[in-house]
PDB file of C-alpha atoms and ligand atoms in Angstrom:
ATOM      1  CA  MET P   1     100.832 118.075  91.912  1.00  0.00           C
ATOM      2  CA  LYS P   2     104.314 117.657  90.500  1.00  0.00           C
ATOM      3  CA  LEU P   3     106.218 114.384  90.955  1.00  0.00           C
ATOM      4  CA  LYS P   4     108.889 115.929  93.227  1.00  0.00           C
ATOM      5  CA  GLU P   5     106.179 117.568  95.361  1.00  0.00           C
ATOM      6  CA  LEU P   6     104.375 114.285  95.732  1.00  0.00           C
ATOM      7  CA  GLU P   7     107.568 112.454  96.709  1.00  0.00           C
ATOM      8  CA  GLY P   8     108.289 115.156  99.358  1.00  0.00           C
ATOM      9  CA  LEU P   9     104.790 114.947 100.781  1.00  0.00           C
ATOM     10  CA  LEU P  10     105.121 111.161 101.169  1.00  0.00           C
ATOM     11  CA  GLN P  11     108.227 111.599 103.357  1.00  0.00           C
ATOM     12  CA  ASP P  12     105.762 112.497 106.191  1.00  0.00           C
ATOM     13  CA  VAL P  13     103.790 109.173 105.980  1.00  0.00           C
ATOM     14  CA  ALA P  14     104.338 107.283 109.202  1.00  0.00           C
ATOM     15  CA  VAL P  15     105.627 103.674 108.856  1.00  0.00           C
ATOM     16  CA  PHE P  16     105.435 100.404 110.820  1.00  0.00           C
ATOM     17  CA  ASP P  17     106.465 100.828 114.574  1.00  0.00           C
ATOM     18  CA  GLU P  18     107.396  97.135 114.635  1.00  0.00           C
ATOM     19  CA  PRO P  19     107.274  95.504 111.257  1.00  0.00           C
ATOM     20  CA  LYS P  20     106.161  91.842 111.192  1.00  0.00           C
ATOM     21  CA  ILE P  21     108.388  89.717 109.209  1.00  0.00           C
ATOM     22  CA  HIS P  22     105.902  86.859 108.752  1.00  0.00           C
ATOM     23  CA  LEU P  23     103.599  89.308 106.978  1.00  0.00           C
ATOM     24  CA  GLU P  24     106.515  90.631 104.899  1.00  0.00           C
ATOM     25  CA  GLN P  25     105.914  94.183 106.069  1.00  0.00           C
ATOM     26  CA  TYR P  26     108.295  96.288 103.926  1.00  0.00           C
ATOM     27  CA  VAL P  27     107.330  99.834 103.133  1.00  0.00           C
ATOM     28  CA  THR P  28     107.248 101.166  99.573  1.00  0.00           C
ATOM     29  CA  THR P  29     109.650 104.160  99.574  1.00  0.00           C
ATOM     30  CA  PRO P  30     108.311 107.597  98.887  1.00  0.00           C
ATOM     31  CA  HIS P  31     110.458 107.541  95.749  1.00  0.00           C
ATOM     32  CA  LEU P  32     108.788 104.426  94.358  1.00  0.00           C
ATOM     33  CA  ALA P  33     105.266 105.207  95.624  1.00  0.00           C
ATOM     34  CA  SER P  34     105.294 108.593  93.919  1.00  0.00           C
ATOM     35  CA  ARG P  35     106.433 107.184  90.650  1.00  0.00           C
ATOM     36  CA  ILE P  36     103.997 104.337  90.681  1.00  0.00           C
ATOM     37  CA  LEU P  37     100.958 106.568  91.316  1.00  0.00           C
ATOM     38  CA  PHE P  38     102.328 109.240  88.910  1.00  0.00           C
ATOM     39  CA  THR P  39     102.544 106.711  86.106  1.00  0.00           C
ATOM     40  CA  ALA P  40      99.079 105.231  86.817  1.00  0.00           C
ATOM     41  CA  HIS P  41      97.666 108.799  86.742  1.00  0.00           C
ATOM     42  CA  SER P  42      99.555 110.622  84.113  1.00  0.00           C
ATOM     43  CA  VAL P  43     100.179 107.870  81.522  1.00  0.00           C
ATOM     44  CA  TYR P  44      97.059 105.687  81.978  1.00  0.00           C
ATOM     45  CA  ASP P  45      94.441 108.011  83.610  1.00  0.00           C
ATOM     46  CA  ASP P  46      93.580 105.226  86.064  1.00  0.00           C
ATOM     47  CA  ILE P  47      93.471 107.282  89.321  1.00  0.00           C
ATOM     48  CA  GLU P  48      91.517 110.610  88.939  1.00  0.00           C
ATOM     49  CA  ASN P  49      87.735 110.116  89.502  1.00  0.00           C
ATOM     50  CA  LYS P  50      88.307 106.405  89.918  1.00  0.00           C
ATOM     51  CA  ILE P  51      87.700 104.237  92.932  1.00  0.00           C
ATOM     52  CA  VAL P  52      91.072 102.889  93.916  1.00  0.00           C
ATOM     53  CA  ALA P  53      92.021 100.221  96.451  1.00  0.00           C
ATOM     54  CA  ASP P  54      95.267  98.954  98.024  1.00  0.00           C
ATOM     55  CA  PHE P  55      95.368  95.234  98.908  1.00  0.00           C
ATOM     56  CA  GLY P  56      97.803  94.825 101.821  1.00  0.00           C
ATOM     57  CA  CYS P  57      97.832  98.561 102.444  1.00  0.00           C
ATOM     58  CA  GLY P  58     100.190  98.466 105.383  1.00  0.00           C
ATOM     59  CA  CYS P  59     100.644 102.050 106.692  1.00  0.00           C
ATOM     60  CA  GLY P  60      98.864 103.326 103.552  1.00  0.00           C
ATOM     61  CA  ILE P  61     101.691 105.059 101.564  1.00  0.00           C
ATOM     62  CA  LEU P  62     100.217 104.099  98.181  1.00  0.00           C
ATOM     63  CA  ARG P  63      96.826 105.311  99.176  1.00  0.00           C
ATOM     64  CA  THR P  64      98.252 108.541 100.463  1.00  0.00           C
ATOM     65  CA  ALA P  65      99.937 109.031  97.068  1.00  0.00           C
ATOM     66  CA  SER P  66      96.705 108.609  95.120  1.00  0.00           C
ATOM     67  CA  HIS P  67      94.294 110.624  97.304  1.00  0.00           C
ATOM     68  CA  GLN P  68      91.485 108.620  95.787  1.00  0.00           C
ATOM     69  CA  ILE P  69      91.529 105.319  97.661  1.00  0.00           C
ATOM     70  CA  PHE P  70      88.197 103.963  98.638  1.00  0.00           C
ATOM     71  CA  SER P  71      89.092 100.670 100.375  1.00  0.00           C
ATOM     72  CA  ASP P  72      92.360  99.747 102.091  1.00  0.00           C
ATOM     73  CA  GLN P  73      92.745  96.195 103.181  1.00  0.00           C
ATOM     74  CA  ASP P  74      95.329  94.511 105.469  1.00  0.00           C
ATOM     75  CA  ILE P  75      95.535  91.534 107.871  1.00  0.00           C
ATOM     76  CA  ASP P  76      97.311  93.523 110.561  1.00  0.00           C
ATOM     77  CA  PRO P  77      95.282  95.818 112.902  1.00  0.00           C
ATOM     78  CA  ASP P  78      98.529  97.642 113.990  1.00  0.00           C
ATOM     79  CA  ALA P  79      99.236  98.597 110.346  1.00  0.00           C
ATOM     80  CA  LEU P  80      95.666  99.781 109.858  1.00  0.00           C
ATOM     81  CA  ARG P  81      95.892 101.994 112.984  1.00  0.00           C
ATOM     82  CA  ILE P  82      98.966 103.666 111.508  1.00  0.00           C
ATOM     83  CA  ALA P  83      97.271 103.987 108.092  1.00  0.00           C
ATOM     84  CA  SER P  84      94.205 105.459 109.724  1.00  0.00           C
ATOM     85  CA  ASP P  85      96.402 108.029 111.551  1.00  0.00           C
ATOM     86  CA  ASN P  86      98.140 108.888 108.330  1.00  0.00           C
ATOM     87  CA  CYS P  87      94.767 109.246 106.718  1.00  0.00           C
ATOM     88  CA  SER P  88      93.716 111.810 109.333  1.00  0.00           C
ATOM     89  CA  LYS P  89      97.010 113.712 108.955  1.00  0.00           C
ATOM     90  CA  PHE P  90      96.478 114.050 105.204  1.00  0.00           C
ATOM     91  CA  GLU P  91      92.683 114.595 105.551  1.00  0.00           C
ATOM     92  CA  LEU P  92      91.709 111.626 103.421  1.00  0.00           C
ATOM     93  CA  SER P  93      88.547 109.668 103.676  1.00  0.00           C
ATOM     94  CA  VAL P  94      89.269 105.964 103.489  1.00  0.00           C
ATOM     95  CA  ASP P  95      87.325 102.801 104.310  1.00  0.00           C
ATOM     96  CA  PHE P  96      89.600 100.285 105.992  1.00  0.00           C
ATOM     97  CA  LEU P  97      88.976  96.534 106.061  1.00  0.00           C
ATOM     98  CA  LEU P  98      90.783  94.205 108.388  1.00  0.00           C
ATOM     99  CA  THR P  99      90.884  91.053 106.393  1.00  0.00           C
ATOM    100  CA  ASP P 100      93.031  88.030 105.464  1.00  0.00           C
ATOM    101  CA  LEU P 101      93.114  88.335 101.728  1.00  0.00           C
ATOM    102  CA  THR P 102      94.178  84.579 101.321  1.00  0.00           C
ATOM    103  CA  LEU P 103      91.123  83.405 103.328  1.00  0.00           C
ATOM    104  CA  ASP P 104      88.445  85.865 103.932  1.00  0.00           C
ATOM    105  CA  PRO P 105      85.660  86.325 101.409  1.00  0.00           C
ATOM    106  CA  LYS P 106      84.803  89.769 102.721  1.00  0.00           C
ATOM    107  CA  TRP P 107      86.871  91.328  99.917  1.00  0.00           C
ATOM    108  CA  GLN P 108      84.068  90.258  97.535  1.00  0.00           C
ATOM    109  CA  LYS P 109      81.778  92.886  98.900  1.00  0.00           C
ATOM    110  CA  ASN P 110      83.738  95.381  96.829  1.00  0.00           C
ATOM    111  CA  ASP P 111      83.002  93.411  93.636  1.00  0.00           C
ATOM    112  CA  ASN P 112      82.167  95.776  90.721  1.00  0.00           C
ATOM    113  CA  ILE P 113      82.906  98.777  92.816  1.00  0.00           C
ATOM    114  CA  ILE P 114      86.667  99.161  92.585  1.00  0.00           C
ATOM    115  CA  ASP P 115      88.160 100.503  89.327  1.00  0.00           C
ATOM    116  CA  THR P 116      91.842 100.375  90.042  1.00  0.00           C
ATOM    117  CA  ILE P 117      94.022  98.423  92.489  1.00  0.00           C
ATOM    118  CA  VAL P 118      97.458  99.684  93.320  1.00  0.00           C
ATOM    119  CA  MET P 119      99.416  97.321  95.550  1.00  0.00           C
ATOM    120  CA  ASN P 120     102.748  96.171  96.836  1.00  0.00           C
ATOM    121  CA  PRO P 121     101.791  92.645  97.986  1.00  0.00           C
ATOM    122  CA  PRO P 122     104.000  90.285 100.048  1.00  0.00           C
ATOM    123  CA  PHE P 123     106.492  88.714  97.617  1.00  0.00           C
ATOM    124  CA  GLY P 124     105.745  85.230  98.888  1.00  0.00           C
ATOM    125  CA  THR P 125     109.103  84.823 100.513  1.00  0.00           C
ATOM    126  CA  LYS P 126     107.616  83.863 103.978  1.00  0.00           C
ATOM    127  CA  ASN P 127     104.297  82.620 102.812  1.00  0.00           C
ATOM    128  CA  LYS P 128     104.721  80.896  99.521  1.00  0.00           C
ATOM    129  CA  GLY P 129     102.179  81.728  96.852  1.00  0.00           C
ATOM    130  CA  VAL P 130     100.691  84.682  98.676  1.00  0.00           C
ATOM    131  CA  ASP P 131     101.880  87.011  95.910  1.00  0.00           C
ATOM    132  CA  MET P 132      99.862  85.130  93.268  1.00  0.00           C
ATOM    133  CA  ILE P 133      96.712  84.963  95.480  1.00  0.00           C
ATOM    134  CA  PHE P 134      96.817  88.708  95.893  1.00  0.00           C
ATOM    135  CA  LEU P 135      97.351  89.229  92.152  1.00  0.00           C
ATOM    136  CA  LYS P 136      94.524  86.829  91.115  1.00  0.00           C
ATOM    137  CA  LYS P 137      92.083  88.471  93.580  1.00  0.00           C
ATOM    138  CA  ALA P 138      92.997  91.968  92.420  1.00  0.00           C
ATOM    139  CA  VAL P 139      92.514  90.963  88.772  1.00  0.00           C
ATOM    140  CA  GLU P 140      89.095  89.507  89.633  1.00  0.00           C
ATOM    141  CA  VAL P 141      87.947  92.586  91.586  1.00  0.00           C
ATOM    142  CA  ALA P 142      89.313  95.584  89.605  1.00  0.00           C
ATOM    143  CA  ASN P 143      87.108  96.841  86.803  1.00  0.00           C
ATOM    144  CA  ASN P 144      89.888  98.782  85.236  1.00  0.00           C
ATOM    145  CA  ALA P 145      93.509  97.952  85.995  1.00  0.00           C
ATOM    146  CA  VAL P 146      95.830  96.445  88.550  1.00  0.00           C
ATOM    147  CA  TYR P 147      99.247  97.922  89.421  1.00  0.00           C
ATOM    148  CA  SER P 148     101.512  95.654  91.358  1.00  0.00           C
ATOM    149  CA  LEU P 149     105.093  94.987  92.369  1.00  0.00           C
ATOM    150  CA  HIS P 150     106.534  91.498  91.994  1.00  0.00           C
ATOM    151  CA  LYS P 151     109.957  89.963  92.102  1.00  0.00           C
ATOM    152  CA  THR P 152     111.397  90.028  88.576  1.00  0.00           C
ATOM    153  CA  SER P 153     112.318  86.321  89.038  1.00  0.00           C
ATOM    154  CA  THR P 154     108.569  85.492  89.004  1.00  0.00           C
ATOM    155  CA  ARG P 155     107.896  87.390  85.761  1.00  0.00           C
ATOM    156  CA  GLU P 156     107.530  84.396  83.420  1.00  0.00           C
ATOM    157  CA  HIS P 157     105.176  82.737  85.759  1.00  0.00           C
ATOM    158  CA  ILE P 158     103.037  85.848  86.091  1.00  0.00           C
ATOM    159  CA  LEU P 159     102.917  86.407  82.313  1.00  0.00           C
ATOM    160  CA  LYS P 160     101.742  82.795  81.870  1.00  0.00           C
ATOM    161  CA  LYS P 161      99.035  83.221  84.573  1.00  0.00           C
ATOM    162  CA  ALA P 162      97.859  86.500  83.174  1.00  0.00           C
ATOM    163  CA  LYS P 163      97.239  84.798  79.797  1.00  0.00           C
ATOM    164  CA  GLU P 164      95.224  82.123  81.649  1.00  0.00           C
ATOM    165  CA  TRP P 165      93.166  84.797  83.486  1.00  0.00           C
ATOM    166  CA  GLY P 166      92.513  86.556  80.195  1.00  0.00           C
ATOM    167  CA  VAL P 167      94.261  89.777  80.990  1.00  0.00           C
ATOM    168  CA  ASP P 168      97.133  91.795  79.420  1.00  0.00           C
ATOM    169  CA  CYS P 169     100.219  92.088  81.551  1.00  0.00           C
ATOM    170  CA  GLU P 170     102.669  94.759  80.865  1.00  0.00           C
ATOM    171  CA  VAL P 171     106.075  95.257  82.496  1.00  0.00           C
ATOM    172  CA  LEU P 172     106.189  99.044  83.100  1.00  0.00           C
ATOM    173  CA  ALA P 173     109.497  99.124  84.723  1.00  0.00           C
ATOM    174  CA  GLU P 174     112.223  97.174  86.416  1.00  0.00           C
ATOM    175  CA  LEU P 175     112.912  98.664  89.732  1.00  0.00           C
ATOM    176  CA  LYS P 176     115.350  98.051  92.674  1.00  0.00           C
ATOM    177  CA  PHE P 177     113.275  97.702  95.869  1.00  0.00           C
ATOM    178  CA  ASP P 178     115.656  98.628  98.696  1.00  0.00           C
ATOM    179  CA  ILE P 179     114.981  96.610 101.827  1.00  0.00           C
ATOM    180  CA  PRO P 180     116.729  98.243 104.722  1.00  0.00           C
ATOM    181  CA  ASN P 181     118.088  96.353 107.695  1.00  0.00           C
ATOM    182  CA  MET P 182     114.919  95.973 109.717  1.00  0.00           C
ATOM    183  CA  TYR P 183     114.835  92.536 111.053  1.00  0.00           C
ATOM    184  CA  LYS P 184     117.242  90.568 113.310  1.00  0.00           C
ATOM    185  CA  PHE P 185     118.128  88.016 110.599  1.00  0.00           C
ATOM    186  CA  HIS P 186     119.318  90.865 108.236  1.00  0.00           C
ATOM    187  CA  ARG P 187     123.075  90.843 108.110  1.00  0.00           C
ATOM    188  CA  ARG P 188     123.746  93.523 105.508  1.00  0.00           C
ATOM    189  CA  LYS P 189     122.868  97.173 105.870  1.00  0.00           C
ATOM    190  CA  SER P 190     120.334  96.998 103.047  1.00  0.00           C
ATOM    191  CA  VAL P 191     119.478  94.686 100.148  1.00  0.00           C
ATOM    192  CA  ASP P 192     118.276  95.680  96.695  1.00  0.00           C
ATOM    193  CA  ILE P 193     115.690  93.293  95.208  1.00  0.00           C
ATOM    194  CA  GLN P 194     114.942  93.361  91.536  1.00  0.00           C
ATOM    195  CA  VAL P 195     111.279  94.023  91.125  1.00  0.00           C
ATOM    196  CA  ASP P 196     108.925  94.399  88.246  1.00  0.00           C
ATOM    197  CA  PHE P 197     106.254  97.159  88.206  1.00  0.00           C
ATOM    198  CA  LEU P 198     103.347  95.549  86.421  1.00  0.00           C
ATOM    199  CA  ARG P 199     100.094  96.726  84.928  1.00  0.00           C
ATOM    200  CA  LEU P 200      97.413  94.126  84.306  1.00  0.00           C
ATOM    201  CA  ALA P 201      94.204  95.089  82.527  1.00  0.00           C
ATOM    202  CA  LYS P 202      91.401  93.333  80.573  1.00  0.00           C
TER     203      LYS P 202
HETATM  204  C1  LIG B 301     105.173  94.557 101.356  1.00  0.00           C
HETATM  205  S1  LIG B 301     103.970  95.190 102.551  1.00  0.00           S
HETATM  206  C2  LIG B 301     103.369  96.631 101.684  1.00  0.00           C
HETATM  207  C3  LIG B 301     102.728  97.642 102.549  1.00  0.00           C
HETATM  208  C4  LIG B 301     102.208  98.874 101.917  1.00  0.00           C
HETATM  209  N1  LIG B 301     101.174  98.608 100.864  1.00  0.00           N
HETATM  210  C5  LIG B 301     103.324  99.654 101.268  1.00  0.00           C
HETATM  211  O1  LIG B 301     103.326  99.757 100.033  1.00  0.00           O
HETATM  212  O2  LIG B 301     104.191 100.177 101.970  1.00  0.00           O
HETATM  213  C6  LIG B 301     102.648  93.971 102.412  1.00  0.00           C
HETATM  214  C7  LIG B 301     101.494  94.139 103.257  1.00  0.00           C
HETATM  215  O3  LIG B 301     100.551  93.067 103.091  1.00  0.00           O
HETATM  216  C8  LIG B 301      99.931  92.702 104.428  1.00  0.00           C
HETATM  217  N2  LIG B 301      99.526  91.293 104.355  1.00  0.00           N
HETATM  218  C9  LIG B 301     100.402  90.202 104.392  1.00  0.00           C
HETATM  219  N3  LIG B 301      99.681  89.140 104.241  1.00  0.00           N
HETATM  220  C10 LIG B 301      98.353  89.497 104.112  1.00  0.00           C
HETATM  221  C11 LIG B 301      97.093  88.805 103.976  1.00  0.00           C
HETATM  222  N4  LIG B 301      97.054  87.502 103.994  1.00  0.00           N
HETATM  223  N5  LIG B 301      95.977  89.491 103.904  1.00  0.00           N
HETATM  224  C12 LIG B 301      96.038  90.867 103.938  1.00  0.00           C
HETATM  225  N6  LIG B 301      97.098  91.588 104.118  1.00  0.00           N
HETATM  226  C13 LIG B 301      98.243  90.960 104.234  1.00  0.00           C
HETATM  227  C14 LIG B 301     101.117  93.045 105.403  1.00  0.00           C
HETATM  228  O4  LIG B 301     100.611  93.241 106.660  1.00  0.00           O
HETATM  229  C15 LIG B 301     101.707  94.198 104.825  1.00  0.00           C
HETATM  230  O5  LIG B 301     101.224  95.492 105.346  1.00  0.00           O
END
């Protein structure tokens, strides 16, 4: 499928009815999701015939873009309901796991099964450090590679941690993540956050 076709298809993915700010529920746009998956597939061959997971899947846009996801995990049952509906709409077969990735050891059952993790974790704005917990777990679980979005301001810290964990971390792109006015405390129409698109691999 061509990049533009994929982006077009993703416009039909249903998003959060009532996004929960404490869980940092921001949707990856079809524009970004299509480019993330396209890069992972066409440049690195990390998607086709691979078992792929999304940690903090939300409504499942990254999984819908890859068509290969085995296990989508999120803390929010409302998000998983929408993700499951999207899954039926796009005729995808996905295992969903309701789990708190910061606490629950259930994620370990996927040990040695998952090849690639593609995720847009919470940035840690509301729950400090959650971004690094997601990243560390993803690096431990994925046999192959982890693709993840993080605030550019955390880049140096992540590069240092990647070294400690014994993985290579490459900044594939600097992106603008557009957060629309979704929550009551938002004063501006939308805010662009500078975000790194990272690939971590052993
Ligand atoms: C920035 S959103 C990304 C959603 C979706 N992956 C996307 O790309 O549109 C982060 C997601 O992580 C989930 N989340 C937040 N804290 C979590 C936790 N402790 N365990 C599991 N999921 C969590 C939220 O419910 C939310 O769906």
